mmCIF file with all atom_site columns, C-alpha atoms in Angstrom:
data_model
loop_
_atom_site.group_PDB
_atom_site.id
_atom_site.type_symbol
_atom_site.label_atom_id
_atom_site.label_alt_id
_atom_site.label_comp_id
_atom_site.label_asym_id
_atom_site.label_entity_id
_atom_site.label_seq_id
_atom_site.pdbx_PDB_ins_code
_atom_site.Cartn_x
_atom_site.Cartn_y
_atom_site.Cartn_z
_atom_site.occupancy
_atom_site.B_iso_or_equiv
_atom_site.pdbx_formal_charge
_atom_site.auth_seq_id
_atom_site.auth_comp_id
_atom_site.auth_asym_id
_atom_site.auth_atom_id
_atom_site.pdbx_PDB_model_num
ATOM 1   C CA . UNK B 1 1   ? 53.356 125.473 85.917 1.00 0.00 ? 1   UNK B CA 1
ATOM 2   C CA . UNK B 1 2   ? 51.403 122.261 86.612 1.00 0.00 ? 2   UNK B CA 1
ATOM 3   C CA . UNK B 1 3   ? 51.940 120.847 83.125 1.00 0.00 ? 3   UNK B CA 1
ATOM 4   C CA . UNK B 1 4   ? 51.251 117.279 81.988 1.00 0.00 ? 4   UNK B CA 1
ATOM 5   C CA . UNK B 1 5   ? 51.852 117.623 78.244 1.00 0.00 ? 5   UNK B CA 1
ATOM 6   C CA . UNK B 1 6   ? 53.859 119.690 75.785 1.00 0.00 ? 6   UNK B CA 1
ATOM 7   C CA . UNK B 1 7   ? 52.416 120.350 72.329 1.00 0.00 ? 7   UNK B CA 1
ATOM 8   C CA . UNK B 1 8   ? 54.877 121.440 69.647 1.00 0.00 ? 8   UNK B CA 1
ATOM 9   C CA . UNK B 1 9   ? 54.323 123.082 66.300 1.00 0.00 ? 9   UNK B CA 1
ATOM 10  C CA . UNK B 1 10  ? 56.448 121.447 63.622 1.00 0.00 ? 10  UNK B CA 1
ATOM 11  C CA . UNK B 1 11  ? 57.569 123.707 60.761 1.00 0.00 ? 11  UNK B CA 1
ATOM 12  C CA . UNK B 1 12  ? 60.027 126.330 61.958 1.00 0.00 ? 12  UNK B CA 1
ATOM 13  C CA . UNK B 1 13  ? 59.818 125.132 65.553 1.00 0.00 ? 13  UNK B CA 1
ATOM 14  C CA . UNK B 1 14  ? 61.041 121.541 65.739 1.00 0.00 ? 14  UNK B CA 1
ATOM 15  C CA . UNK B 1 15  ? 62.809 121.721 62.369 1.00 0.00 ? 15  UNK B CA 1
ATOM 16  C CA . UNK B 1 16  ? 63.488 124.997 60.549 1.00 0.00 ? 16  UNK B CA 1
ATOM 17  C CA . UNK B 1 17  ? 61.718 124.137 57.339 1.00 0.00 ? 17  UNK B CA 1
ATOM 18  C CA . UNK B 1 18  ? 60.644 127.797 57.140 1.00 0.00 ? 18  UNK B CA 1
ATOM 19  C CA . UNK B 1 19  ? 64.158 129.043 56.348 1.00 0.00 ? 19  UNK B CA 1
ATOM 20  C CA . UNK B 1 20  ? 64.649 126.011 54.107 1.00 0.00 ? 20  UNK B CA 1
ATOM 21  C CA . UNK B 1 21  ? 61.504 126.887 52.141 1.00 0.00 ? 21  UNK B CA 1
ATOM 22  C CA . UNK B 1 22  ? 62.668 130.464 51.681 1.00 0.00 ? 22  UNK B CA 1
ATOM 23  C CA . UNK B 1 23  ? 66.059 129.248 50.493 1.00 0.00 ? 23  UNK B CA 1
ATOM 24  C CA . UNK B 1 24  ? 64.460 126.896 47.963 1.00 0.00 ? 24  UNK B CA 1
ATOM 25  C CA . UNK B 1 25  ? 62.158 129.527 46.510 1.00 0.00 ? 25  UNK B CA 1
ATOM 26  C CA . UNK B 1 26  ? 64.979 132.069 46.362 1.00 0.00 ? 26  UNK B CA 1
ATOM 27  C CA . UNK B 1 27  ? 66.987 129.509 44.401 1.00 0.00 ? 27  UNK B CA 1
ATOM 28  C CA . UNK B 1 28  ? 64.096 129.077 41.978 1.00 0.00 ? 28  UNK B CA 1
ATOM 29  C CA . UNK B 1 29  ? 63.675 132.823 41.445 1.00 0.00 ? 29  UNK B CA 1
ATOM 30  C CA . UNK B 1 30  ? 67.408 133.350 41.010 1.00 0.00 ? 30  UNK B CA 1
ATOM 31  C CA . UNK B 1 31  ? 67.403 130.678 38.324 1.00 0.00 ? 31  UNK B CA 1
ATOM 32  C CA . UNK B 1 32  ? 65.345 133.176 36.322 1.00 0.00 ? 32  UNK B CA 1
ATOM 33  C CA . UNK B 1 33  ? 67.633 136.086 37.209 1.00 0.00 ? 33  UNK B CA 1
ATOM 34  C CA . UNK B 1 34  ? 65.089 137.438 39.722 1.00 0.00 ? 34  UNK B CA 1
ATOM 35  C CA . UNK B 1 35  ? 65.030 138.184 43.454 1.00 0.00 ? 35  UNK B CA 1
ATOM 36  C CA . UNK B 1 36  ? 62.191 136.981 45.645 1.00 0.00 ? 36  UNK B CA 1
ATOM 37  C CA . UNK B 1 37  ? 60.499 139.582 47.882 1.00 0.00 ? 37  UNK B CA 1
ATOM 38  C CA . UNK B 1 38  ? 61.218 138.146 51.327 1.00 0.00 ? 38  UNK B CA 1
ATOM 39  C CA . UNK B 1 39  ? 58.905 140.639 53.042 1.00 0.00 ? 39  UNK B CA 1
ATOM 40  C CA . UNK B 1 40  ? 55.819 138.992 51.534 1.00 0.00 ? 40  UNK B CA 1
ATOM 41  C CA . UNK B 1 41  ? 57.020 135.393 51.504 1.00 0.00 ? 41  UNK B CA 1
ATOM 42  C CA . UNK B 1 42  ? 55.672 134.069 54.810 1.00 0.00 ? 42  UNK B CA 1
ATOM 43  C CA . UNK B 1 43  ? 51.884 133.688 54.954 1.00 0.00 ? 43  UNK B CA 1
ATOM 44  C CA . UNK B 1 44  ? 49.897 134.843 58.019 1.00 0.00 ? 44  UNK B CA 1
ATOM 45  C CA . UNK B 1 45  ? 48.315 131.390 58.276 1.00 0.00 ? 45  UNK B CA 1
ATOM 46  C CA . UNK B 1 46  ? 49.296 127.736 58.208 1.00 0.00 ? 46  UNK B CA 1
ATOM 47  C CA . UNK B 1 47  ? 47.664 126.863 54.894 1.00 0.00 ? 47  UNK B CA 1
ATOM 48  C CA . UNK B 1 48  ? 49.175 125.708 51.610 1.00 0.00 ? 48  UNK B CA 1
ATOM 49  C CA . UNK B 1 49  ? 50.438 128.669 49.550 1.00 0.00 ? 49  UNK B CA 1
ATOM 50  C CA . UNK B 1 50  ? 52.341 126.770 46.839 1.00 0.00 ? 50  UNK B CA 1
ATOM 51  C CA . UNK B 1 51  ? 49.890 127.755 44.095 1.00 0.00 ? 51  UNK B CA 1
ATOM 52  C CA . UNK B 1 52  ? 50.167 131.430 45.026 1.00 0.00 ? 52  UNK B CA 1
ATOM 53  C CA . UNK B 1 53  ? 53.947 131.234 45.028 1.00 0.00 ? 53  UNK B CA 1
ATOM 54  C CA . UNK B 1 54  ? 54.017 129.707 41.563 1.00 0.00 ? 54  UNK B CA 1
ATOM 55  C CA . UNK B 1 55  ? 51.544 132.328 40.366 1.00 0.00 ? 55  UNK B CA 1
ATOM 56  C CA . UNK B 1 56  ? 53.824 135.083 41.663 1.00 0.00 ? 56  UNK B CA 1
ATOM 57  C CA . UNK B 1 57  ? 56.849 133.575 39.934 1.00 0.00 ? 57  UNK B CA 1
ATOM 58  C CA . UNK B 1 58  ? 54.915 133.089 36.686 1.00 0.00 ? 58  UNK B CA 1
ATOM 59  C CA . UNK B 1 59  ? 53.837 136.731 36.709 1.00 0.00 ? 59  UNK B CA 1
ATOM 60  C CA . UNK B 1 60  ? 57.430 137.854 37.280 1.00 0.00 ? 60  UNK B CA 1
ATOM 61  C CA . UNK B 1 61  ? 58.931 135.601 34.588 1.00 0.00 ? 61  UNK B CA 1
ATOM 62  C CA . UNK B 1 62  ? 56.282 136.157 31.939 1.00 0.00 ? 62  UNK B CA 1
ATOM 63  C CA . UNK B 1 63  ? 55.041 133.964 29.052 1.00 0.00 ? 63  UNK B CA 1
ATOM 64  C CA . UNK B 1 64  ? 58.211 131.855 28.980 1.00 0.00 ? 64  UNK B CA 1
ATOM 65  C CA . UNK B 1 65  ? 57.525 130.417 32.439 1.00 0.00 ? 65  UNK B CA 1
ATOM 66  C CA . UNK B 1 66  ? 57.392 126.616 32.496 1.00 0.00 ? 66  UNK B CA 1
ATOM 67  C CA . UNK B 1 67  ? 55.759 125.575 35.761 1.00 0.00 ? 67  UNK B CA 1
ATOM 68  C CA . UNK B 1 68  ? 56.316 121.852 35.243 1.00 0.00 ? 68  UNK B CA 1
ATOM 69  C CA . UNK B 1 69  ? 60.064 122.355 34.813 1.00 0.00 ? 69  UNK B CA 1
ATOM 70  C CA . UNK B 1 70  ? 60.194 124.822 37.709 1.00 0.00 ? 70  UNK B CA 1
ATOM 71  C CA . UNK B 1 71  ? 58.312 122.398 39.950 1.00 0.00 ? 71  UNK B CA 1
ATOM 72  C CA . UNK B 1 72  ? 60.744 119.581 39.163 1.00 0.00 ? 72  UNK B CA 1
ATOM 73  C CA . UNK B 1 73  ? 63.682 121.896 39.834 1.00 0.00 ? 73  UNK B CA 1
ATOM 74  C CA . UNK B 1 74  ? 62.172 123.082 43.123 1.00 0.00 ? 74  UNK B CA 1
ATOM 75  C CA . UNK B 1 75  ? 61.525 119.571 44.413 1.00 0.00 ? 75  UNK B CA 1
ATOM 76  C CA . UNK B 1 76  ? 65.037 118.398 43.520 1.00 0.00 ? 76  UNK B CA 1
ATOM 77  C CA . UNK B 1 77  ? 66.656 121.323 45.314 1.00 0.00 ? 77  UNK B CA 1
ATOM 78  C CA . UNK B 1 78  ? 64.219 121.061 48.231 1.00 0.00 ? 78  UNK B CA 1
ATOM 79  C CA . UNK B 1 79  ? 65.180 117.410 48.774 1.00 0.00 ? 79  UNK B CA 1
ATOM 80  C CA . UNK B 1 80  ? 68.846 118.415 48.744 1.00 0.00 ? 80  UNK B CA 1
ATOM 81  C CA . UNK B 1 81  ? 68.264 121.149 51.341 1.00 0.00 ? 81  UNK B CA 1
ATOM 82  C CA . UNK B 1 82  ? 66.000 119.028 53.533 1.00 0.00 ? 82  UNK B CA 1
ATOM 83  C CA . UNK B 1 83  ? 68.599 116.258 53.724 1.00 0.00 ? 83  UNK B CA 1
ATOM 84  C CA . UNK B 1 84  ? 70.753 118.630 55.781 1.00 0.00 ? 84  UNK B CA 1
ATOM 85  C CA . UNK B 1 85  ? 68.068 119.677 58.286 1.00 0.00 ? 85  UNK B CA 1
ATOM 86  C CA . UNK B 1 86  ? 68.187 118.582 61.918 1.00 0.00 ? 86  UNK B CA 1
ATOM 87  C CA . UNK B 1 87  ? 66.189 119.468 65.024 1.00 0.00 ? 87  UNK B CA 1
ATOM 88  C CA . UNK B 1 88  ? 66.362 123.166 65.877 1.00 0.00 ? 88  UNK B CA 1
ATOM 89  C CA . UNK B 1 89  ? 68.918 124.270 68.481 1.00 0.00 ? 89  UNK B CA 1
ATOM 90  C CA . UNK B 1 90  ? 68.113 123.050 71.982 1.00 0.00 ? 90  UNK B CA 1
ATOM 91  C CA . UNK B 1 91  ? 65.077 120.968 70.984 1.00 0.00 ? 91  UNK B CA 1
ATOM 92  C CA . UNK B 1 92  ? 66.807 117.589 71.415 1.00 0.00 ? 92  UNK B CA 1
ATOM 93  C CA . UNK B 1 93  ? 67.784 118.587 74.948 1.00 0.00 ? 93  UNK B CA 1
ATOM 94  C CA . UNK B 1 94  ? 64.231 119.624 75.736 1.00 0.00 ? 94  UNK B CA 1
ATOM 95  C CA . UNK B 1 95  ? 62.876 116.310 74.448 1.00 0.00 ? 95  UNK B CA 1
ATOM 96  C CA . UNK B 1 96  ? 65.336 114.430 76.638 1.00 0.00 ? 96  UNK B CA 1
ATOM 97  C CA . UNK B 1 97  ? 64.311 116.527 79.648 1.00 0.00 ? 97  UNK B CA 1
ATOM 98  C CA . UNK B 1 98  ? 60.626 115.981 78.900 1.00 0.00 ? 98  UNK B CA 1
ATOM 99  C CA . UNK B 1 99  ? 61.172 112.217 78.846 1.00 0.00 ? 99  UNK B CA 1
ATOM 100 C CA . UNK B 1 100 ? 63.005 112.341 82.170 1.00 0.00 ? 100 UNK B CA 1
ATOM 101 C CA . UNK B 1 101 ? 60.259 114.504 83.680 1.00 0.00 ? 101 UNK B CA 1
ATOM 102 C CA . UNK B 1 102 ? 57.528 112.135 82.501 1.00 0.00 ? 102 UNK B CA 1
ATOM 103 C CA . UNK B 1 103 ? 55.843 114.742 80.314 1.00 0.00 ? 103 UNK B CA 1
ATOM 104 C CA . UNK B 1 104 ? 53.707 113.656 77.386 1.00 0.00 ? 104 UNK B CA 1
ATOM 105 C CA . UNK B 1 105 ? 54.650 115.032 73.962 1.00 0.00 ? 105 UNK B CA 1
ATOM 106 C CA . UNK B 1 106 ? 52.511 115.825 70.929 1.00 0.00 ? 106 UNK B CA 1
ATOM 107 C CA . UNK B 1 107 ? 52.781 117.749 67.669 1.00 0.00 ? 107 UNK B CA 1
ATOM 108 C CA . UNK B 1 108 ? 50.061 120.116 66.410 1.00 0.00 ? 108 UNK B CA 1
ATOM 109 C CA . UNK B 1 109 ? 50.895 121.165 62.855 1.00 0.00 ? 109 UNK B CA 1
ATOM 110 C CA . UNK B 1 110 ? 49.020 122.703 59.933 1.00 0.00 ? 110 UNK B CA 1
ATOM 111 C CA . UNK B 1 111 ? 51.157 120.559 57.627 1.00 0.00 ? 111 UNK B CA 1
ATOM 112 C CA . UNK B 1 112 ? 50.052 117.161 56.359 1.00 0.00 ? 112 UNK B CA 1
ATOM 113 C CA . UNK B 1 113 ? 50.866 114.094 58.423 1.00 0.00 ? 113 UNK B CA 1
ATOM 114 C CA . UNK B 1 114 ? 53.201 112.545 55.849 1.00 0.00 ? 114 UNK B CA 1
ATOM 115 C CA . UNK B 1 115 ? 55.310 115.734 55.840 1.00 0.00 ? 115 UNK B CA 1
ATOM 116 C CA . UNK B 1 116 ? 55.662 115.764 59.635 1.00 0.00 ? 116 UNK B CA 1
ATOM 117 C CA . UNK B 1 117 ? 56.215 112.020 59.916 1.00 0.00 ? 117 UNK B CA 1
ATOM 118 C CA . UNK B 1 118 ? 58.802 112.035 57.138 1.00 0.00 ? 118 UNK B CA 1
ATOM 119 C CA . UNK B 1 119 ? 60.920 114.742 58.689 1.00 0.00 ? 119 UNK B CA 1
ATOM 120 C CA . UNK B 1 120 ? 60.710 113.454 62.270 1.00 0.00 ? 120 UNK B CA 1
ATOM 121 C CA . UNK B 1 121 ? 61.555 109.921 61.127 1.00 0.00 ? 121 UNK B CA 1
ATOM 122 C CA . UNK B 1 122 ? 64.504 111.211 59.090 1.00 0.00 ? 122 UNK B CA 1
ATOM 123 C CA . UNK B 1 123 ? 66.028 113.028 62.094 1.00 0.00 ? 123 UNK B CA 1
ATOM 124 C CA . UNK B 1 124 ? 65.305 110.050 64.367 1.00 0.00 ? 124 UNK B CA 1
ATOM 125 C CA . UNK B 1 125 ? 62.771 111.630 66.739 1.00 0.00 ? 125 UNK B CA 1
ATOM 126 C CA . UNK B 1 126 ? 59.370 110.417 65.547 1.00 0.00 ? 126 UNK B CA 1
ATOM 127 C CA . UNK B 1 127 ? 59.068 107.921 68.388 1.00 0.00 ? 127 UNK B CA 1
ATOM 128 C CA . UNK B 1 128 ? 59.512 110.672 70.996 1.00 0.00 ? 128 UNK B CA 1
ATOM 129 C CA . UNK B 1 129 ? 56.012 111.978 70.292 1.00 0.00 ? 129 UNK B CA 1
ATOM 130 C CA . UNK B 1 130 ? 52.986 110.152 71.627 1.00 0.00 ? 130 UNK B CA 1
ATOM 131 C CA . UNK B 1 131 ? 50.755 111.540 68.899 1.00 0.00 ? 131 UNK B CA 1
ATOM 132 C CA . UNK B 1 132 ? 50.491 113.932 66.001 1.00 0.00 ? 132 UNK B CA 1
ATOM 133 C CA . UNK B 1 133 ? 47.585 116.194 65.049 1.00 0.00 ? 133 UNK B CA 1
ATOM 134 C CA . UNK B 1 134 ? 47.980 117.507 61.501 1.00 0.00 ? 134 UNK B CA 1
ATOM 135 C CA . UNK B 1 135 ? 46.430 119.871 59.011 1.00 0.00 ? 135 UNK B CA 1
ATOM 136 C CA . UNK B 1 136 ? 44.964 117.169 56.779 1.00 0.00 ? 136 UNK B CA 1
ATOM 137 C CA . UNK B 1 137 ? 42.946 115.895 59.756 1.00 0.00 ? 137 UNK B CA 1
ATOM 138 C CA . UNK B 1 138 ? 41.040 119.132 60.418 1.00 0.00 ? 138 UNK B CA 1
ATOM 139 C CA . UNK B 1 139 ? 38.912 121.428 58.297 1.00 0.00 ? 139 UNK B CA 1
ATOM 140 C CA . UNK B 1 140 ? 40.781 124.636 59.084 1.00 0.00 ? 140 UNK B CA 1
ATOM 141 C CA . UNK B 1 141 ? 44.425 125.493 59.756 1.00 0.00 ? 141 UNK B CA 1
ATOM 142 C CA . UNK B 1 142 ? 46.120 127.900 62.148 1.00 0.00 ? 142 UNK B CA 1
ATOM 143 C CA . UNK B 1 143 ? 45.240 130.537 63.340 1.00 0.00 ? 143 UNK B CA 1
ATOM 144 C CA . UNK B 1 144 ? 42.104 128.436 63.796 1.00 0.00 ? 144 UNK B CA 1
ATOM 145 C CA . UNK B 1 145 ? 42.542 126.305 66.958 1.00 0.00 ? 145 UNK B CA 1
ATOM 146 C CA . UNK B 1 146 ? 41.208 123.083 65.390 1.00 0.00 ? 146 UNK B CA 1
ATOM 147 C CA . UNK B 1 147 ? 44.523 121.227 65.257 1.00 0.00 ? 147 UNK B CA 1
ATOM 148 C CA . UNK B 1 148 ? 45.296 122.090 68.889 1.00 0.00 ? 148 UNK B CA 1
ATOM 149 C CA . UNK B 1 149 ? 41.840 120.991 69.971 1.00 0.00 ? 149 UNK B CA 1
ATOM 150 C CA . UNK B 1 150 ? 42.407 117.713 68.140 1.00 0.00 ? 150 UNK B CA 1
ATOM 151 C CA . UNK B 1 151 ? 45.762 117.232 69.903 1.00 0.00 ? 151 UNK B CA 1
ATOM 152 C CA . UNK B 1 152 ? 44.189 117.896 73.314 1.00 0.00 ? 152 UNK B CA 1
ATOM 153 C CA . UNK B 1 153 ? 41.330 115.505 72.558 1.00 0.00 ? 153 UNK B CA 1
ATOM 154 C CA . UNK B 1 154 ? 43.733 112.735 71.562 1.00 0.00 ? 154 UNK B CA 1
ATOM 155 C CA . UNK B 1 155 ? 45.868 113.353 74.632 1.00 0.00 ? 155 UNK B CA 1
ATOM 156 C CA . UNK B 1 156 ? 42.840 113.460 76.908 1.00 0.00 ? 156 UNK B CA 1
ATOM 157 C CA . UNK B 1 157 ? 44.426 116.470 78.627 1.00 0.00 ? 157 UNK B CA 1
ATOM 158 C CA . UNK B 1 158 ? 42.725 119.722 79.616 1.00 0.00 ? 158 UNK B CA 1
ATOM 159 C CA . UNK B 1 159 ? 44.114 122.839 77.928 1.00 0.00 ? 159 UNK B CA 1
ATOM 160 C CA . UNK B 1 160 ? 45.297 124.310 81.221 1.00 0.00 ? 160 UNK B CA 1
ATOM 161 C CA . UNK B 1 161 ? 47.476 121.225 81.789 1.00 0.00 ? 161 UNK B CA 1
ATOM 162 C CA . UNK B 1 162 ? 49.322 121.584 78.472 1.00 0.00 ? 162 UNK B CA 1
ATOM 163 C CA . UNK B 1 163 ? 51.866 124.062 77.129 1.00 0.00 ? 163 UNK B CA 1
ATOM 164 C CA . UNK B 1 164 ? 52.276 124.891 73.439 1.00 0.00 ? 164 UNK B CA 1
ATOM 165 C CA . UNK B 1 165 ? 55.406 125.950 71.569 1.00 0.00 ? 165 UNK B CA 1
ATOM 166 C CA . UNK B 1 166 ? 55.169 128.020 68.375 1.00 0.00 ? 166 UNK B CA 1
ATOM 167 C CA . UNK B 1 167 ? 57.365 129.949 65.941 1.00 0.00 ? 167 UNK B CA 1
ATOM 168 C CA . UNK B 1 168 ? 54.692 132.118 64.275 1.00 0.00 ? 168 UNK B CA 1
ATOM 169 C CA . UNK B 1 169 ? 52.154 134.672 65.469 1.00 0.00 ? 169 UNK B CA 1
ATOM 170 C CA . UNK B 1 170 ? 49.265 132.781 63.865 1.00 0.00 ? 170 UNK B CA 1
ATOM 171 C CA . UNK B 1 171 ? 50.434 129.640 65.655 1.00 0.00 ? 171 UNK B CA 1
ATOM 172 C CA . UNK B 1 172 ? 50.379 131.422 69.010 1.00 0.00 ? 172 UNK B CA 1
ATOM 173 C CA . UNK B 1 173 ? 46.877 132.709 68.227 1.00 0.00 ? 173 UNK B CA 1
ATOM 174 C CA . UNK B 1 174 ? 45.738 129.143 67.490 1.00 0.00 ? 174 UNK B CA 1
ATOM 175 C CA . UNK B 1 175 ? 47.207 127.755 70.705 1.00 0.00 ? 175 UNK B CA 1
ATOM 176 C CA . UNK B 1 176 ? 45.712 130.512 72.842 1.00 0.00 ? 176 UNK B CA 1
ATOM 177 C CA . UNK B 1 177 ? 42.317 130.123 71.158 1.00 0.00 ? 177 UNK B CA 1
ATOM 178 C CA . UNK B 1 178 ? 42.404 126.455 72.182 1.00 0.00 ? 178 UNK B CA 1
ATOM 179 C CA . UNK B 1 179 ? 43.033 127.531 75.778 1.00 0.00 ? 179 UNK B CA 1
ATOM 180 C CA . UNK B 1 180 ? 46.747 126.676 76.000 1.00 0.00 ? 180 UNK B CA 1
ATOM 181 C CA . UNK B 1 181 ? 49.506 128.857 77.275 1.00 0.00 ? 181 UNK B CA 1
ATOM 182 C CA . UNK B 1 182 ? 52.169 129.248 74.628 1.00 0.00 ? 182 UNK B CA 1
ATOM 183 C CA . UNK B 1 183 ? 55.911 129.851 74.524 1.00 0.00 ? 183 UNK B CA 1
ATOM 184 C CA . UNK B 1 184 ? 57.168 131.401 71.290 1.00 0.00 ? 184 UNK B CA 1
ATOM 185 C CA . UNK B 1 185 ? 60.481 130.747 69.589 1.00 0.00 ? 185 UNK B CA 1
ATOM 186 C CA . UNK B 1 186 ? 60.104 132.964 66.501 1.00 0.00 ? 186 UNK B CA 1
ATOM 187 C CA . UNK B 1 187 ? 61.655 131.570 63.347 1.00 0.00 ? 187 UNK B CA 1
ATOM 188 C CA . UNK B 1 188 ? 64.548 133.681 61.985 1.00 0.00 ? 188 UNK B CA 1
ATOM 189 C CA . UNK B 1 189 ? 62.304 135.705 59.655 1.00 0.00 ? 189 UNK B CA 1
ATOM 190 C CA . UNK B 1 190 ? 59.597 136.567 62.201 1.00 0.00 ? 190 UNK B CA 1
ATOM 191 C CA . UNK B 1 191 ? 59.496 139.742 64.301 1.00 0.00 ? 191 UNK B CA 1
ATOM 192 C CA . UNK B 1 192 ? 59.819 138.802 67.998 1.00 0.00 ? 192 UNK B CA 1
ATOM 193 C CA . UNK B 1 193 ? 58.021 142.024 68.983 1.00 0.00 ? 193 UNK B CA 1
ATOM 194 C CA . UNK B 1 194 ? 54.847 140.745 67.309 1.00 0.00 ? 194 UNK B CA 1
ATOM 195 C CA . UNK B 1 195 ? 54.467 137.814 69.733 1.00 0.00 ? 195 UNK B CA 1
ATOM 196 C CA . UNK B 1 196 ? 52.545 139.758 72.367 1.00 0.00 ? 196 UNK B CA 1
ATOM 197 C CA . UNK B 1 197 ? 50.150 136.891 73.113 1.00 0.00 ? 197 UNK B CA 1
ATOM 198 C CA . UNK B 1 198 ? 52.908 134.444 74.048 1.00 0.00 ? 198 UNK B CA 1
ATOM 199 C CA . UNK B 1 199 ? 53.625 133.521 77.637 1.00 0.00 ? 199 UNK B CA 1
ATOM 200 C CA . UNK B 1 200 ? 57.323 133.948 76.919 1.00 0.00 ? 200 UNK B CA 1
ATOM 201 C CA . UNK B 1 201 ? 59.463 134.641 73.852 1.00 0.00 ? 201 UNK B CA 1
ATOM 202 C CA . UNK B 1 202 ? 62.810 132.851 73.470 1.00 0.00 ? 202 UNK B CA 1
ATOM 203 C CA . UNK B 1 203 ? 65.534 133.140 70.858 1.00 0.00 ? 203 UNK B CA 1
ATOM 204 C CA . UNK B 1 204 ? 65.922 129.343 70.809 1.00 0.00 ? 204 UNK B CA 1
ATOM 205 C CA . UNK B 1 205 ? 65.289 126.285 72.945 1.00 0.00 ? 205 UNK B CA 1
ATOM 206 C CA . UNK B 1 206 ? 68.982 126.398 73.823 1.00 0.00 ? 206 UNK B CA 1
ATOM 207 C CA . UNK B 1 207 ? 68.392 129.616 75.764 1.00 0.00 ? 207 UNK B CA 1
ATOM 208 C CA . UNK B 1 208 ? 66.931 127.895 78.822 1.00 0.00 ? 208 UNK B CA 1
ATOM 209 C CA . UNK B 1 209 ? 66.473 124.395 80.156 1.00 0.00 ? 209 UNK B CA 1
ATOM 210 C CA . UNK B 1 210 ? 63.000 122.933 79.977 1.00 0.00 ? 210 UNK B CA 1
ATOM 211 C CA . UNK B 1 211 ? 62.968 122.419 83.739 1.00 0.00 ? 211 UNK B CA 1
ATOM 212 C CA . UNK B 1 212 ? 63.770 126.096 84.267 1.00 0.00 ? 212 UNK B CA 1
ATOM 213 C CA . UNK B 1 213 ? 61.127 127.152 81.783 1.00 0.00 ? 213 UNK B CA 1
ATOM 214 C CA . UNK B 1 214 ? 58.535 125.090 83.631 1.00 0.00 ? 214 UNK B CA 1
ATOM 215 C CA . UNK B 1 215 ? 59.744 126.337 87.011 1.00 0.00 ? 215 UNK B CA 1
ATOM 216 C CA . UNK B 1 216 ? 60.916 122.903 88.113 1.00 0.00 ? 216 UNK B CA 1
ATOM 217 C CA . UNK B 1 217 ? 64.592 123.564 88.866 1.00 0.00 ? 217 UNK B CA 1
#
């Protein structure tokens, strides 16, 4: 492929915080005797949707809804769930291969830097990435390509010499708009058939070695 750098999305790709988020919000809704509509849960963009999610829960609960208490409950349960999260299947192996192959590694995420840093530090892989480009450093989030363009600028690498990895359709759109080829590993609640713009769609990083994916074996 002629690749010098790999640029990874974070949420749902390196660590499955997407499923964790769904689990946390389902827990919150069930605490009110309600079921969350999973079909509308995941936003078609990388922006912050917390306010909208609370608004939806408030409308479902009615006048008795206490957002302050619900927020405290959500954060407590979220911390409990997040403490169990590790790198997604196969990712650790890919990072080891990338190191051995001399490939540069970066993260391009719509999430804030402290979120990405906190999780990667907790699982012990923060130092594997040369740099991070995050949502609080750009004016627009995915599907806008800004965060990928920032990552490429910081790497000093041309788009055609980098390969992106994404778990959402809007992430693939962002990577392609920045000029990168992109491999998709859809998170468990995404439709793999929707990833038509991806170079390749995998079920997980454990499906194939990185060297094979890059055509190096």
